[in-house]
Short mmCIF file of N, CA, C and O in Angstrom, two decimals:
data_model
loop_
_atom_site.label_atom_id
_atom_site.label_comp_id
_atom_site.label_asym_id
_atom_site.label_seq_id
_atom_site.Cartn_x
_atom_site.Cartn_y
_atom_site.Cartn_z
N UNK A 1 3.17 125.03 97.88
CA UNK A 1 2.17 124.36 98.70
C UNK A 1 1.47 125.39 99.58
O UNK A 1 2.00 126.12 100.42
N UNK A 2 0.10 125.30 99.21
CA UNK A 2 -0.30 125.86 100.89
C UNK A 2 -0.42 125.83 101.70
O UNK A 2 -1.03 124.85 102.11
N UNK A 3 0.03 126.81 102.64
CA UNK A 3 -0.26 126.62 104.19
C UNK A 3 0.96 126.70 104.44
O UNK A 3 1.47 126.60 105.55
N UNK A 4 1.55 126.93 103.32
CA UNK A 4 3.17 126.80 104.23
C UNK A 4 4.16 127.82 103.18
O UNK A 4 4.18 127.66 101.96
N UNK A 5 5.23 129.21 104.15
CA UNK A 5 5.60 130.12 103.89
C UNK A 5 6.33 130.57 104.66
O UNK A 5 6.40 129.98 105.74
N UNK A 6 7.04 131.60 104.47
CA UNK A 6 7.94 132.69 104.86
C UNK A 6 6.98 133.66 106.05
O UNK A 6 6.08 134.47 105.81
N UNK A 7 7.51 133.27 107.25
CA UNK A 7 6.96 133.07 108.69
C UNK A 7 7.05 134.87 108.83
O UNK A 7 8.13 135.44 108.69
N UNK A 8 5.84 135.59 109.11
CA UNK A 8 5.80 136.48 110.01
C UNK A 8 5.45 136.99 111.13
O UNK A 8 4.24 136.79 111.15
N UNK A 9 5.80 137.64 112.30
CA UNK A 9 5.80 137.70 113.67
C UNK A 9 4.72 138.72 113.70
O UNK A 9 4.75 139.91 113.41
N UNK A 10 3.45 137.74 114.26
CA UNK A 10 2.32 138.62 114.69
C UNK A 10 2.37 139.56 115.33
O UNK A 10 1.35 140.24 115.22
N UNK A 11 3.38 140.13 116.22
CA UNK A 11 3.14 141.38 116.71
C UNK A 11 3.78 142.70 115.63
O UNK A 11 3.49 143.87 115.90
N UNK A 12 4.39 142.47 114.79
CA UNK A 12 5.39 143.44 114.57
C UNK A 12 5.25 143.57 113.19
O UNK A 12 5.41 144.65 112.61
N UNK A 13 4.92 142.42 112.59
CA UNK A 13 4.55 141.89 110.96
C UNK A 13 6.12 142.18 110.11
O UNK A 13 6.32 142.78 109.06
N UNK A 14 6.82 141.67 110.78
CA UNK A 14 8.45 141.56 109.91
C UNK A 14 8.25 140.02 110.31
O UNK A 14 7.65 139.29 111.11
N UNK A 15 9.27 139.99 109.07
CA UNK A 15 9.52 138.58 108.88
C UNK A 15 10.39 137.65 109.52
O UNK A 15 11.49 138.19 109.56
N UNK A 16 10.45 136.61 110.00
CA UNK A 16 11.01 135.75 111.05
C UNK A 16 12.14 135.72 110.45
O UNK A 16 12.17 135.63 109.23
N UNK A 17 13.20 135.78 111.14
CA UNK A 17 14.86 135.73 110.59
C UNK A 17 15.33 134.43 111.86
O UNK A 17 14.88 134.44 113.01
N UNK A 18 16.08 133.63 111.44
CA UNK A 18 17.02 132.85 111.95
C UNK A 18 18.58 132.88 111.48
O UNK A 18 19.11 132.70 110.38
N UNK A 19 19.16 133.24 112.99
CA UNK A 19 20.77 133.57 112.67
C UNK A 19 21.16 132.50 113.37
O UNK A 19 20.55 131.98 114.31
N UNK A 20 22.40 132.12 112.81
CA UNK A 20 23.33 131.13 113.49
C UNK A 20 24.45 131.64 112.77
O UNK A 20 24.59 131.86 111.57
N UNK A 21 25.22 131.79 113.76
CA UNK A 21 26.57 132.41 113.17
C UNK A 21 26.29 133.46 112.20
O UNK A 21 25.16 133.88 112.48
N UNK A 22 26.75 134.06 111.23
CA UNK A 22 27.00 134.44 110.52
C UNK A 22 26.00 134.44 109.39
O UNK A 22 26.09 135.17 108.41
N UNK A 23 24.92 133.47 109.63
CA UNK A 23 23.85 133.08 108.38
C UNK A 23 22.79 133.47 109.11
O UNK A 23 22.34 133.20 110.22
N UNK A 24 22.44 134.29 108.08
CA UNK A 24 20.56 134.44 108.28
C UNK A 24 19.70 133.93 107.38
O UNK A 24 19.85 134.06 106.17
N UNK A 25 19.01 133.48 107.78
CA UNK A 25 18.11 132.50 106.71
C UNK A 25 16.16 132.64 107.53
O UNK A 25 15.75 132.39 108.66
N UNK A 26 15.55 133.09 106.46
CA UNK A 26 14.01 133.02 106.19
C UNK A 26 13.26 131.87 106.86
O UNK A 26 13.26 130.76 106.33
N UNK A 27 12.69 132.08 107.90
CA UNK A 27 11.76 131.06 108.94
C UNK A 27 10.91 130.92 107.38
O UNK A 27 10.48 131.77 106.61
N UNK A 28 10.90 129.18 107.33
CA UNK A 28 9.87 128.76 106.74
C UNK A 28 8.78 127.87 107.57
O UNK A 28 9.30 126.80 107.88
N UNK A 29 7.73 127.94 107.92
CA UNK A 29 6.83 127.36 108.56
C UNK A 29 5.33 127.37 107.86
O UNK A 29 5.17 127.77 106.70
N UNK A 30 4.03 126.79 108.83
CA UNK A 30 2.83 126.10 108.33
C UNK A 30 2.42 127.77 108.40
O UNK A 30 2.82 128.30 109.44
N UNK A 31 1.86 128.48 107.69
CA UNK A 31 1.11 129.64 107.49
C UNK A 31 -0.31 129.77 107.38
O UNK A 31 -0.89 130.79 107.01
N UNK A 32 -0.90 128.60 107.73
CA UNK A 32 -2.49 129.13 107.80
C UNK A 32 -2.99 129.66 108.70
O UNK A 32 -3.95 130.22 108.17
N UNK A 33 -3.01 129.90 109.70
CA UNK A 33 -3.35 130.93 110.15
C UNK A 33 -2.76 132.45 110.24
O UNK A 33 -3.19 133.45 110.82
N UNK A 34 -1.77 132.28 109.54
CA UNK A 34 -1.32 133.83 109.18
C UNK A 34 -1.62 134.09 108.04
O UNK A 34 -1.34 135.23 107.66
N UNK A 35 -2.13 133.36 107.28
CA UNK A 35 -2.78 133.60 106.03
C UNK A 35 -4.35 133.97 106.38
O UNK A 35 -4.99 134.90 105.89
N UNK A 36 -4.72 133.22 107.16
CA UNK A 36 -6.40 133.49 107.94
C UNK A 36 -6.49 135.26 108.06
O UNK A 36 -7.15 136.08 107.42
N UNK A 37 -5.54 135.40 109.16
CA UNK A 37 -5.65 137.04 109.20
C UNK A 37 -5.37 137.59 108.33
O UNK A 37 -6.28 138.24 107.81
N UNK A 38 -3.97 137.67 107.68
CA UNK A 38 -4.35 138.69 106.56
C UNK A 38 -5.43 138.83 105.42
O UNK A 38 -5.52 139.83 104.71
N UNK A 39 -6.32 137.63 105.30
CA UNK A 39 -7.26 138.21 104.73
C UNK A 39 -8.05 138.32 105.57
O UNK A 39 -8.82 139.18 105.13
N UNK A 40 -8.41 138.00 106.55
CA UNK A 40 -9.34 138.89 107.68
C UNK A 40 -8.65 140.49 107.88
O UNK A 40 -9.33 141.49 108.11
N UNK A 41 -7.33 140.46 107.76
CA UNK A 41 -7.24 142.60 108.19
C UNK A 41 -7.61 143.03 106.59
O UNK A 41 -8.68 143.62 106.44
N UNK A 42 -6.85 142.79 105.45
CA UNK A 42 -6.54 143.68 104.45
C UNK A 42 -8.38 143.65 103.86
O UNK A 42 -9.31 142.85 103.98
N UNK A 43 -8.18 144.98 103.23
CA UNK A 43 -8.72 145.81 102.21
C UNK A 43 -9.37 145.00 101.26
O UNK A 43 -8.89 143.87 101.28
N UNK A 44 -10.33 145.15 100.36
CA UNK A 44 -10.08 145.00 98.99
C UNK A 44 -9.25 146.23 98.37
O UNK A 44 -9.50 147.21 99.07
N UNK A 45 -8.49 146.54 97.48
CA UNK A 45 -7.54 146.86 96.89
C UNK A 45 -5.99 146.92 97.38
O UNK A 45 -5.03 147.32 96.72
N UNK A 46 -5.99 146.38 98.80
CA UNK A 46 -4.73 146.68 98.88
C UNK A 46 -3.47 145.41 98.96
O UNK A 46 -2.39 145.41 99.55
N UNK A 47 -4.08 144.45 98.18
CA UNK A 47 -3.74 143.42 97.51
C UNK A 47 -3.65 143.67 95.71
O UNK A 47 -4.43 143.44 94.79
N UNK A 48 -2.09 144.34 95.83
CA UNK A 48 -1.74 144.31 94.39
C UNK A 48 -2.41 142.91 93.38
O UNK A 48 -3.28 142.96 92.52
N UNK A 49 -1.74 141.91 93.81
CA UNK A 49 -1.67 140.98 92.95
C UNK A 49 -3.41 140.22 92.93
O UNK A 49 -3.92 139.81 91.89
N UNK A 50 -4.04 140.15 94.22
CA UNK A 50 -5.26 140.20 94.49
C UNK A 50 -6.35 141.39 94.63
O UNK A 50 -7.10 141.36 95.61
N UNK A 51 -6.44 142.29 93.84
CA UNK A 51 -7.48 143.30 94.12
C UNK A 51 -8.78 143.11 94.86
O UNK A 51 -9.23 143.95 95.64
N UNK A 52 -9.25 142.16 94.63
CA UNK A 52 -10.27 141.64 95.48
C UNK A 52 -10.39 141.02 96.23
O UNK A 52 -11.57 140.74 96.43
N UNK A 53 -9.61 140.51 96.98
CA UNK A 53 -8.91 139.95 98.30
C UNK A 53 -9.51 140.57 99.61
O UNK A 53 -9.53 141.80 99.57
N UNK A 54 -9.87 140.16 100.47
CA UNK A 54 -9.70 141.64 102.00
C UNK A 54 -10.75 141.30 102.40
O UNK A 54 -11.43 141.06 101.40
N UNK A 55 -11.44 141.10 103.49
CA UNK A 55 -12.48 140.56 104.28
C UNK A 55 -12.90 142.23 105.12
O UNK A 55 -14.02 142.67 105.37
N UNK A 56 -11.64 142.82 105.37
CA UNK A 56 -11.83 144.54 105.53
C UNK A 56 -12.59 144.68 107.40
O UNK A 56 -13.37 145.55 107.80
N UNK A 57 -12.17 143.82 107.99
CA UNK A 57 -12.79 143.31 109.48
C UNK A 57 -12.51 144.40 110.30
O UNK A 57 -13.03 144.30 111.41
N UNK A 58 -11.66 145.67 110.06
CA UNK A 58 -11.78 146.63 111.17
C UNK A 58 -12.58 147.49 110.87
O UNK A 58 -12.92 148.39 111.63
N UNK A 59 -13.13 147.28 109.39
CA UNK A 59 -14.70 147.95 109.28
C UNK A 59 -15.98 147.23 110.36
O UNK A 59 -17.14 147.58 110.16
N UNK A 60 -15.80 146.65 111.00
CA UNK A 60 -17.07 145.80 111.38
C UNK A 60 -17.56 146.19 112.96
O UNK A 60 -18.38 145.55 113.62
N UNK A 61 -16.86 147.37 113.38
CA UNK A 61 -16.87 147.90 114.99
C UNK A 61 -18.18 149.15 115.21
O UNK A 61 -18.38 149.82 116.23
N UNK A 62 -18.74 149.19 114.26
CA UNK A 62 -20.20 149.96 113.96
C UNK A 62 -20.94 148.93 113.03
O UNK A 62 -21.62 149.46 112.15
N UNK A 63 -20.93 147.54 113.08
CA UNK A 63 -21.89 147.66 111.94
C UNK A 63 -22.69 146.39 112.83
O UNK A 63 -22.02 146.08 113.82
N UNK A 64 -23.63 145.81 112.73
CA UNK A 64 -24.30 145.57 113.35
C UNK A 64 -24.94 143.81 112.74
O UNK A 64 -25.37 142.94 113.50
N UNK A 65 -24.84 143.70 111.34
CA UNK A 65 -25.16 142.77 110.43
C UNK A 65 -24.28 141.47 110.17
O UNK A 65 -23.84 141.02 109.11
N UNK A 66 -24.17 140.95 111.66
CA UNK A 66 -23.25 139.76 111.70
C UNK A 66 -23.43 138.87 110.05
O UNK A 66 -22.55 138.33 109.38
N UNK A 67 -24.49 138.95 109.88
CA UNK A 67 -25.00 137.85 109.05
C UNK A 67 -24.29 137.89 107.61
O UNK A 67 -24.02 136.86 107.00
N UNK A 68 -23.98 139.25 107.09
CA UNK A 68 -23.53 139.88 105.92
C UNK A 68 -22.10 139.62 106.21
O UNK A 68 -21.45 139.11 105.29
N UNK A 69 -21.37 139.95 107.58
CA UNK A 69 -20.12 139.74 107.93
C UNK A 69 -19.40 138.50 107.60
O UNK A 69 -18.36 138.41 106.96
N UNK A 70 -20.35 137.22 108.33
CA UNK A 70 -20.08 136.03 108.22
C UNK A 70 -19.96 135.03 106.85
O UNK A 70 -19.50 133.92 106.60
N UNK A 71 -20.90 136.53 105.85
CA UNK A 71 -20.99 136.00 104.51
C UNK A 71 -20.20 136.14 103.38
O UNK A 71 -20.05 135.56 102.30
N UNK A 72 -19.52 137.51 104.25
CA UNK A 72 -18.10 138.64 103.64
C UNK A 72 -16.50 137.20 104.04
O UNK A 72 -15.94 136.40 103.29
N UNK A 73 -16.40 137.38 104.87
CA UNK A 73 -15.68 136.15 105.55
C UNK A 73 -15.48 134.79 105.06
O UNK A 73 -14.41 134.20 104.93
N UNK A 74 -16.86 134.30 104.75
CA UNK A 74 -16.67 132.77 104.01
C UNK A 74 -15.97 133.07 102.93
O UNK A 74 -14.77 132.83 102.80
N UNK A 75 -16.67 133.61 102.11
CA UNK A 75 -16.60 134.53 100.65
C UNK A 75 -14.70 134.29 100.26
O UNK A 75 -14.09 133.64 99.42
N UNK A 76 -14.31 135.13 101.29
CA UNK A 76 -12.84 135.59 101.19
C UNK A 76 -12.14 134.12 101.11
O UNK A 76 -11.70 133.54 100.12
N UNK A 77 -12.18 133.66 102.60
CA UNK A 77 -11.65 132.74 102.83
C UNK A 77 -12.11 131.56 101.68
O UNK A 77 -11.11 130.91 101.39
N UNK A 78 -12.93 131.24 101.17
CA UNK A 78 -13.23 130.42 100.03
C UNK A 78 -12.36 130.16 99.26
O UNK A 78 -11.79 129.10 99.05
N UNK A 79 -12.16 131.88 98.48
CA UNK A 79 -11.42 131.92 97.30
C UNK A 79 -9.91 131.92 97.32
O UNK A 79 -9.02 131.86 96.47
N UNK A 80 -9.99 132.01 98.91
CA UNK A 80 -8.53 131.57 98.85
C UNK A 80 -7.96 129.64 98.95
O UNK A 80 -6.89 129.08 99.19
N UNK A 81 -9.10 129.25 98.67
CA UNK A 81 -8.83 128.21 99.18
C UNK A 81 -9.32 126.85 100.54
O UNK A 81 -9.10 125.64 100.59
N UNK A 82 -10.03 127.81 101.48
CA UNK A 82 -10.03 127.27 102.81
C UNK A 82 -11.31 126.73 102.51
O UNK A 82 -12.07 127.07 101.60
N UNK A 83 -11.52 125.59 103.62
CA UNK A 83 -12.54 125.03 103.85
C UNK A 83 -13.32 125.44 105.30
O UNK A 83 -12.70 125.49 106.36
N UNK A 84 -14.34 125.65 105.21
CA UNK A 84 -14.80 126.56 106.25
C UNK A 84 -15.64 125.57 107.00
O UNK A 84 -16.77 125.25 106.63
N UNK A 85 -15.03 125.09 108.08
CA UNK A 85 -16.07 123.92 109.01
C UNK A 85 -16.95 124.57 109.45
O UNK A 85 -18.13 124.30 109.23
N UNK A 86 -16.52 125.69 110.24
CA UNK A 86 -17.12 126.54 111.12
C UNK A 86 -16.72 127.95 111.27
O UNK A 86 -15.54 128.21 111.50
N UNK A 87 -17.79 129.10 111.11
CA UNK A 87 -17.31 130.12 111.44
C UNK A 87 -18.58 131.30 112.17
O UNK A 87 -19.42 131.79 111.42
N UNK A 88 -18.57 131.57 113.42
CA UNK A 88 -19.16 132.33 114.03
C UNK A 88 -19.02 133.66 114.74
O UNK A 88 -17.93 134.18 114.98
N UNK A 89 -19.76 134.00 114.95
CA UNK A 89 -19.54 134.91 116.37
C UNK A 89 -20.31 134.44 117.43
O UNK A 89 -21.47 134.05 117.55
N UNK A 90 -18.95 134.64 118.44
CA UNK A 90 -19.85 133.82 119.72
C UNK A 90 -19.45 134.73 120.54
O UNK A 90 -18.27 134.91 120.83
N UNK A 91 -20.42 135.40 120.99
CA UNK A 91 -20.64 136.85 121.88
C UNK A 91 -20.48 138.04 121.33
O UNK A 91 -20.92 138.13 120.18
N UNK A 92 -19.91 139.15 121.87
CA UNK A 92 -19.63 140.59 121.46
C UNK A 92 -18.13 140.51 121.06
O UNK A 92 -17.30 140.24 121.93
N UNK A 93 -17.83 140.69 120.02
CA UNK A 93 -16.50 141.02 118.72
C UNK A 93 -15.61 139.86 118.98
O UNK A 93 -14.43 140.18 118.82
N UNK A 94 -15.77 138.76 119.29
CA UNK A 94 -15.73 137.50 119.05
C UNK A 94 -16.15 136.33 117.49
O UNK A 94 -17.10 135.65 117.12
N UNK A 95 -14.77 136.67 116.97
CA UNK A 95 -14.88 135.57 116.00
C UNK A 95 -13.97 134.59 115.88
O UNK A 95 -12.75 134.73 115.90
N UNK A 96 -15.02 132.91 115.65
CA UNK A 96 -14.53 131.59 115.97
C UNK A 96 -14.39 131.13 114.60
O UNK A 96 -15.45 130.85 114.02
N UNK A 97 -13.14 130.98 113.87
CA UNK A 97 -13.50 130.75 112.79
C UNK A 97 -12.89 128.79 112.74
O UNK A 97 -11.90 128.53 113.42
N UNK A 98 -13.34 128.00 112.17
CA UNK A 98 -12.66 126.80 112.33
C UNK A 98 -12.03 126.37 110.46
O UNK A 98 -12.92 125.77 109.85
N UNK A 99 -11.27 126.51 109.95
CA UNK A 99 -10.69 126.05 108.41
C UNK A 99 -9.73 125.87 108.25
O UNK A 99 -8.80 126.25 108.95
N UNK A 100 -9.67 125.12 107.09
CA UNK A 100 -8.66 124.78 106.94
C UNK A 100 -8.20 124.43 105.28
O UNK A 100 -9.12 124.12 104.54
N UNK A 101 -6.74 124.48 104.67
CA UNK A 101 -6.68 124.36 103.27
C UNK A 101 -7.48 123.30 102.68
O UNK A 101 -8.00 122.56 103.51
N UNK A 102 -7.70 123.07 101.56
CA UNK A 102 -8.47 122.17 100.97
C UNK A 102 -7.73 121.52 100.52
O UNK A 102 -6.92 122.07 99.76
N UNK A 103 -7.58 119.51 100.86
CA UNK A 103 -6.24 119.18 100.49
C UNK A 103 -6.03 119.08 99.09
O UNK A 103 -4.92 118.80 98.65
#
């Protein structure tokens, strides 16, 4: 199902572990928005299984062409799936994106 996965901790990007006693077991939780960013950070190519994957957003701190950005962005997020209500920039390096899986 999407939207839902093997939980990773936004600051650190390891994967959520839950111990109790003696057992460790894999945080499973709702992943869309950790799915949002990673294709907002990654690359195109650095998605083995997706080569063309990557929205590539820490390229975007010289470039000036919101319009191409916003078009790079849908694009990604599309093919992965999302439904894009809304997605802007609202001010200086401010992005509002509003989506969600397609049920």
């Amino acid at each position: 199902m999407k939207g839902t996965g093997i939980s990773i901790n936004n600051d650190t990007l390891d994967i959520n572990i839950a111990t109790s006693g003696a057992y460790h077991t894999f945080l499973i939780e709702k992943t869309m928005y950790q799915d949002q960013a990673f294709i907002l950070r990654a690359h195109a190519g650095e998605i083995k299984e997706k080569p063309t994957l990557g929205a590539g957003l820490s390229d975007i701190a010289m470039d000036n062409d919101r319009l191409a950005w916003r078009k790079r962005i849908r694009q990604q997020l599309e093919s992965e799936g999302f439904n894009i209500k809304d997605l802007r920039f609202n001010g200086i390096n401010q992005l509002e994106i509003d989506a969600e899986y397609n049920s």
